Tab-separated table of C-alpha atoms in Angstrom:
chain	number	residue	atom	x	y	z
A	1	MET	CA	16.160	120.809	131.626
A	2	ASP	CA	15.981	119.290	135.124
A	3	LYS	CA	14.211	120.171	138.050
A	4	VAL	CA	14.224	123.880	137.751
A	5	LEU	CA	12.560	125.286	140.987
A	6	SER	CA	10.991	123.685	144.174
A	7	PHE	CA	7.477	124.841	145.516
A	8	HIS	CA	6.285	124.792	148.421
A	9	GLN	CA	2.314	125.634	149.798
A	10	GLY	CA	1.867	127.305	152.768
A	11	ARG	CA	-0.947	127.817	155.042
A	12	LEU	CA	-1.032	131.438	155.183
A	13	PRO	CA	-1.997	134.676	152.297
A	14	LEU	CA	2.818	134.856	152.260
A	15	LEU	CA	4.104	133.591	149.447
A	16	ILE	CA	8.120	133.878	149.741
A	17	SER	CA	10.097	133.951	146.180
A	18	MET	CA	14.052	133.113	145.876
A	19	PRO	CA	14.849	133.496	142.537
A	20	HIS	CA	18.585	134.327	142.989
A	21	ALA	CA	18.997	131.344	144.898
A	22	GLY	CA	19.750	128.213	142.158
A	23	LEU	CA	22.994	126.895	141.766
A	24	GLY	CA	21.856	124.610	138.444
A	25	LEU	CA	23.771	125.892	134.897
A	26	THR	CA	23.421	123.870	131.360
A	27	ASP	CA	26.315	122.391	129.454
A	28	ALA	CA	26.290	125.674	127.263
A	29	VAL	CA	26.670	127.999	130.111
A	30	ARG	CA	29.020	125.916	132.164
A	31	ASP	CA	31.515	125.881	129.368
A	32	GLY	CA	31.649	129.336	128.239
A	33	LEU	CA	31.921	131.049	131.656
A	34	VAL	CA	34.868	132.826	131.988
A	35	GLU	CA	37.227	131.714	135.281
A	36	PRO	CA	36.487	134.094	137.553
A	37	ALA	CA	32.485	132.842	137.400
A	38	ARG	CA	32.926	129.665	138.159
A	39	SER	CA	32.350	130.175	141.821
A	40	LEU	CA	29.198	131.915	140.704
A	41	PRO	CA	29.711	134.790	142.977
A	42	ASP	CA	26.391	136.818	141.849
A	43	THR	CA	24.514	134.357	143.797
A	44	ASP	CA	21.901	135.016	146.448
A	45	TRP	CA	23.916	132.449	148.474
A	46	HIS	CA	21.936	130.456	151.266
A	47	ILE	CA	18.264	132.385	150.777
A	48	PRO	CA	16.583	128.964	151.285
A	49	ARG	CA	19.002	127.973	154.578
A	50	LEU	CA	18.396	131.567	155.840
A	51	TYR	CA	14.763	131.459	155.493
A	52	ASP	CA	14.509	127.631	156.737
A	53	PHE	CA	12.010	128.713	159.487
A	54	ALA	CA	9.192	129.817	156.620
A	55	ARG	CA	7.149	127.062	156.242
A	56	ASP	CA	7.007	126.484	160.043
A	57	LEU	CA	5.298	130.037	160.110
A	58	GLY	CA	2.947	128.747	157.380
A	59	ALA	CA	4.654	130.618	154.287
A	60	SER	CA	4.193	129.246	150.872
A	61	VAL	CA	7.628	129.003	148.908
A	62	VAL	CA	9.193	128.748	145.880
A	63	ALA	CA	12.803	128.420	145.062
A	64	ALA	CA	15.085	128.578	141.825
A	65	GLU	CA	17.055	126.142	141.057
A	66	TYR	CA	19.099	127.250	138.142
A	67	SER	CA	21.456	130.255	138.729
A	68	ARG	CA	20.919	133.356	137.281
A	69	PHE	CA	24.052	132.914	134.658
A	70	VAL	CA	21.089	130.915	132.572
A	71	ILE	CA	18.628	133.157	133.520
A	72	ASP	CA	17.236	136.065	135.274
A	73	LEU	CA	13.941	135.238	136.260
A	74	ASN	CA	14.162	138.590	138.397
A	75	ARG	CA	13.549	140.015	134.427
A	76	PRO	CA	11.167	141.115	131.907
A	77	ASP	CA	10.862	138.569	129.032
A	78	ASP	CA	11.539	141.015	127.499
A	79	ASP	CA	14.498	142.301	129.114
A	80	LYS	CA	13.786	146.007	129.157
A	81	PRO	CA	16.195	147.320	131.557
A	82	LEU	CA	15.024	147.852	135.673
A	83	TYR	CA	17.532	150.139	136.975
A	84	ALA	CA	19.365	153.204	134.989
A	85	GLY	CA	22.878	153.147	135.169
A	86	ALA	CA	24.990	149.873	135.348
A	87	THR	CA	23.047	146.463	135.844
A	88	THR	CA	22.269	143.096	134.392
A	89	GLY	CA	19.412	141.667	131.870
A	90	LEU	CA	17.144	138.735	131.434
A	91	TYR	CA	20.784	137.135	129.980
A	92	PRO	CA	23.264	138.741	132.090
A	93	ALA	CA	26.068	139.397	129.778
A	94	THR	CA	28.538	140.517	133.265
A	95	LEU	CA	29.449	139.836	135.724
A	96	PHE	CA	27.898	141.743	139.175
A	97	ASP	CA	31.666	143.978	138.903
A	98	GLY	CA	31.368	144.622	135.264
A	99	GLU	CA	33.349	142.003	133.562
A	100	PRO	CA	32.533	139.594	130.611
A	101	LEU	CA	30.502	136.893	132.088
A	102	PHE	CA	31.384	134.328	129.482
A	103	LYS	CA	34.781	133.670	127.133
A	104	ASP	CA	34.613	135.413	123.776
A	105	GLY	CA	32.784	133.372	121.500
A	106	GLN	CA	30.634	131.309	124.273
A	107	VAL	CA	27.925	132.954	125.305
A	108	PRO	CA	24.980	130.539	124.711
A	109	SER	CA	22.818	130.878	121.375
A	110	ALA	CA	19.707	132.367	120.596
A	111	VAL	CA	18.276	128.901	120.950
A	112	GLU	CA	19.211	128.104	123.550
A	113	ARG	CA	18.412	130.956	125.601
A	114	ALA	CA	14.625	130.313	124.187
A	115	THR	CA	14.459	127.090	125.866
A	116	TYR	CA	15.822	128.660	129.289
A	117	LEU	CA	12.881	131.226	128.801
A	118	GLU	CA	10.665	128.633	128.283
A	119	GLN	CA	11.255	125.836	130.573
A	120	VAL	CA	13.319	128.108	133.401
A	121	TRP	CA	11.710	131.500	133.175
A	122	ARG	CA	8.072	130.732	132.604
A	123	PRO	CA	7.404	127.457	134.444
A	124	TYR	CA	8.812	130.147	137.596
A	125	HIS	CA	6.540	132.955	137.530
A	126	ASP	CA	3.715	130.613	136.120
A	127	THR	CA	4.245	129.019	139.665
A	128	ILE	CA	3.959	132.865	141.338
A	129	ARG	CA	0.647	133.707	139.190
A	130	ARG	CA	-1.098	130.457	140.381
A	131	GLU	CA	0.656	130.568	144.016
A	132	LEU	CA	-0.794	134.230	144.219
A	133	ASP	CA	-4.266	133.866	142.909
A	134	ARG	CA	-4.869	130.960	144.958
A	135	LEU	CA	-3.900	133.099	147.922
A	136	ARG	CA	-5.749	135.505	147.202
A	137	ASP	CA	-9.303	133.762	146.295
A	138	ALA	CA	-8.565	132.044	150.116
A	139	PHE	CA	-7.601	134.551	152.231
A	140	GLY	CA	-9.370	137.743	150.243
A	141	TYR	CA	-5.876	139.112	149.697
A	142	ALA	CA	-1.852	137.975	149.267
A	143	LEU	CA	1.580	138.813	150.241
A	144	LEU	CA	4.535	138.444	148.386
A	145	TRP	CA	7.257	138.370	149.709
A	146	ASP	CA	10.900	138.667	147.048
A	147	ALA	CA	13.901	137.310	149.186
A	148	HIS	CA	17.286	138.833	147.477
A	149	SER	CA	21.102	138.841	148.854
A	150	ILE	CA	24.250	141.015	147.155
A	151	ARG	CA	27.727	141.129	148.692
A	152	SER	CA	27.772	144.734	150.733
A	153	LEU	CA	30.138	146.489	147.998
A	154	ILE	CA	30.315	146.720	144.976
A	155	PRO	CA	31.746	149.875	143.228
A	156	HIS	CA	30.420	149.102	139.599
A	157	LEU	CA	26.205	148.982	141.223
A	158	PHE	CA	26.068	151.097	143.798
A	159	ASP	CA	28.719	153.779	146.038
A	160	GLY	CA	29.610	152.862	149.292
A	161	LYS	CA	28.075	149.995	151.942
A	162	LEU	CA	25.066	149.040	151.107
A	163	PRO	CA	22.505	149.169	154.021
A	164	ASP	CA	21.448	145.551	155.795
A	165	PHE	CA	18.434	145.877	155.024
A	166	ASN	CA	17.026	147.181	151.202
A	167	LEU	CA	13.343	147.737	151.165
A	168	GLY	CA	11.559	147.869	147.979
A	169	THR	CA	7.642	148.667	147.066
A	170	PHE	CA	8.891	150.117	143.626
A	171	ASN	CA	8.482	153.444	145.039
A	172	GLY	CA	5.209	152.637	147.006
A	173	ALA	CA	3.204	151.400	143.809
A	174	SER	CA	3.915	146.904	144.996
A	175	CYS	CA	1.641	147.318	148.042
A	176	ASP	CA	-0.174	149.234	150.784
A	177	PRO	CA	2.340	152.602	152.322
A	178	ALA	CA	0.601	150.993	155.322
A	179	LEU	CA	3.149	147.974	155.047
A	180	ALA	CA	5.881	149.676	154.090
A	181	GLU	CA	5.663	151.878	157.141
A	182	ARG	CA	5.359	148.375	159.228
A	183	LEU	CA	8.746	147.212	157.410
A	184	GLN	CA	10.677	149.945	158.424
A	185	SER	CA	9.354	150.301	162.052
A	186	VAL	CA	10.805	146.472	162.507
A	187	CYS	CA	13.706	147.203	160.495
A	188	ALA	CA	14.371	150.581	162.662
A	189	GLU	CA	14.085	148.530	166.164
A	190	ALA	CA	16.617	145.887	164.823
A	191	GLN	CA	19.355	147.129	166.863
A	192	GLY	CA	22.605	147.167	165.081
A	193	TYR	CA	21.121	146.930	161.535
A	194	SER	CA	21.281	149.739	158.842
A	195	HIS	CA	18.170	150.265	156.420
A	196	VAL	CA	16.578	151.277	153.817
A	197	LEU	CA	12.777	152.211	151.674
A	198	ASN	CA	13.062	152.332	147.551
A	199	GLY	CA	17.073	153.034	147.647
A	200	ARG	CA	19.426	151.532	145.148
A	201	PHE	CA	17.037	148.243	145.115
A	202	LYS	CA	13.108	149.632	144.535
A	203	GLY	CA	12.007	145.664	143.812
A	204	GLY	CA	12.914	144.427	140.292
A	205	HIS	CA	10.513	142.317	137.773
A	206	ILE	CA	8.784	139.933	140.549
A	207	THR	CA	7.970	143.109	142.852
A	208	ARG	CA	7.015	145.341	140.036
A	209	HIS	CA	5.094	142.963	137.941
A	210	TYR	CA	3.144	140.671	140.510
A	211	GLY	CA	2.844	143.964	143.520
A	212	ASP	CA	-1.221	144.775	142.606
A	213	PRO	CA	-2.051	146.699	146.074
A	214	ALA	CA	-5.577	147.331	144.231
A	215	ASN	CA	-6.136	143.899	143.701
A	216	HIS	CA	-4.820	142.992	147.068
A	217	ILE	CA	-1.532	141.424	145.899
A	218	HIS	CA	1.280	143.129	147.768
A	219	ALA	CA	4.320	142.654	147.216
A	220	VAL	CA	7.967	143.599	148.837
A	221	GLN	CA	11.313	142.619	148.034
A	222	LEU	CA	14.440	142.804	150.179
A	223	GLU	CA	17.753	142.633	149.331
A	224	LEU	CA	19.728	141.743	152.083
A	225	ALA	CA	23.424	142.495	152.268
A	226	GLN	CA	25.506	139.446	152.619
A	227	SER	CA	27.219	140.931	155.243
A	228	THR	CA	24.812	140.113	157.813
A	229	TYR	CA	24.930	136.018	157.479
A	230	MET	CA	27.921	134.807	155.649
A	231	GLU	CA	31.827	135.649	154.177
A	232	GLU	CA	31.298	137.855	150.991
A	233	THR	CA	34.172	135.988	149.717
A	234	GLU	CA	35.324	132.130	148.405
A	235	PRO	CA	34.229	129.871	149.146
A	236	PHE	CA	30.888	132.147	150.923
A	237	ALA	CA	30.869	130.325	153.775
A	238	TYR	CA	27.703	130.900	156.053
A	239	ARG	CA	28.426	132.045	159.237
A	240	GLU	CA	25.519	130.672	162.274
A	241	ASP	CA	26.492	133.646	164.605
A	242	LEU	CA	25.699	136.600	162.040
A	243	ALA	CA	22.842	134.545	160.476
A	244	GLN	CA	21.049	133.690	163.932
A	245	PRO	CA	20.330	137.376	164.457
A	246	THR	CA	19.245	138.415	161.251
A	247	GLN	CA	16.869	135.634	160.656
A	248	ARG	CA	15.155	137.018	163.910
A	249	VAL	CA	15.174	140.160	162.200
A	250	LEU	CA	13.350	138.697	158.919
A	251	LYS	CA	11.244	136.815	161.024
A	252	ALA	CA	10.251	139.778	162.751
A	253	LEU	CA	9.547	141.252	159.536
A	254	LEU	CA	7.247	138.428	157.780
A	255	GLN	CA	5.072	138.563	160.993
A	256	ALA	CA	4.730	142.371	160.690
A	257	CYS	CA	3.281	141.200	157.186
A	258	LEU	CA	0.806	138.779	158.299
A	259	GLN	CA	-0.455	140.659	161.270
A	260	TRP	CA	-0.904	143.841	158.900
A	261	GLY	CA	-2.615	141.971	156.435
A	262	LYS	CA	-4.872	140.067	158.690
A	263	ALA	CA	-5.544	143.524	160.566
A	264	HIS	CA	-6.277	145.418	157.153
A	265	TYR	CA	-8.842	142.820	155.855
A	266	GLN	CA	-10.423	142.026	159.010
A	267	ARG	CA	-11.291	145.611	159.675
């Protein structure tokens, strides 16, 4: 496999994870995709660009290089479903609209998929684990922000239009309730944006697996409606006019995480 992730080590106790930003495909996946999937419509488009301020902020950043169509880094390695109702698995078989992802008879083999698990999924999760452990050892706690985005209208997955900012803390299990409350306050103060906590998106495997408040690791997932920063149809163009005000809210959210952590652990 080629380079499977990018990683930047920061100077503050915050790790930002971007598991669905990758565009890379293996030959087996590329050859098998149905025509509507070739544009990679279910990608978390432009997330590294949207969070390009994070390094200057002092955060560590890990981002996937391979597409979720190869393997979904936000699913457990045993592929147990995370959500009731329509969803996608460790090896996606459908697009978000419910249509098949692969042409008949051209699904990657079990051997190929085992390679993806070992050479794409595991390195990403090993990186998260090592960095969270390093941050906790260095600061006494670690903050994990799992950065996602999705089209605001996907009838197959959810009813109506998605709120702009969808915060997930696995119903309060992945972070301190006071941190979640602080983040909700930031969203509430952001004029022109809607938000929800633990709505349709409560946090995927990364949030649920690594969030461990009792051991001083606090994890939050943000599922951001793509209408806040880009065109949601092909060619999925980045909209600077939309992105700039959205970035200000994102920066405020990450700063709120850091301020909460500093205050909470220096009491």
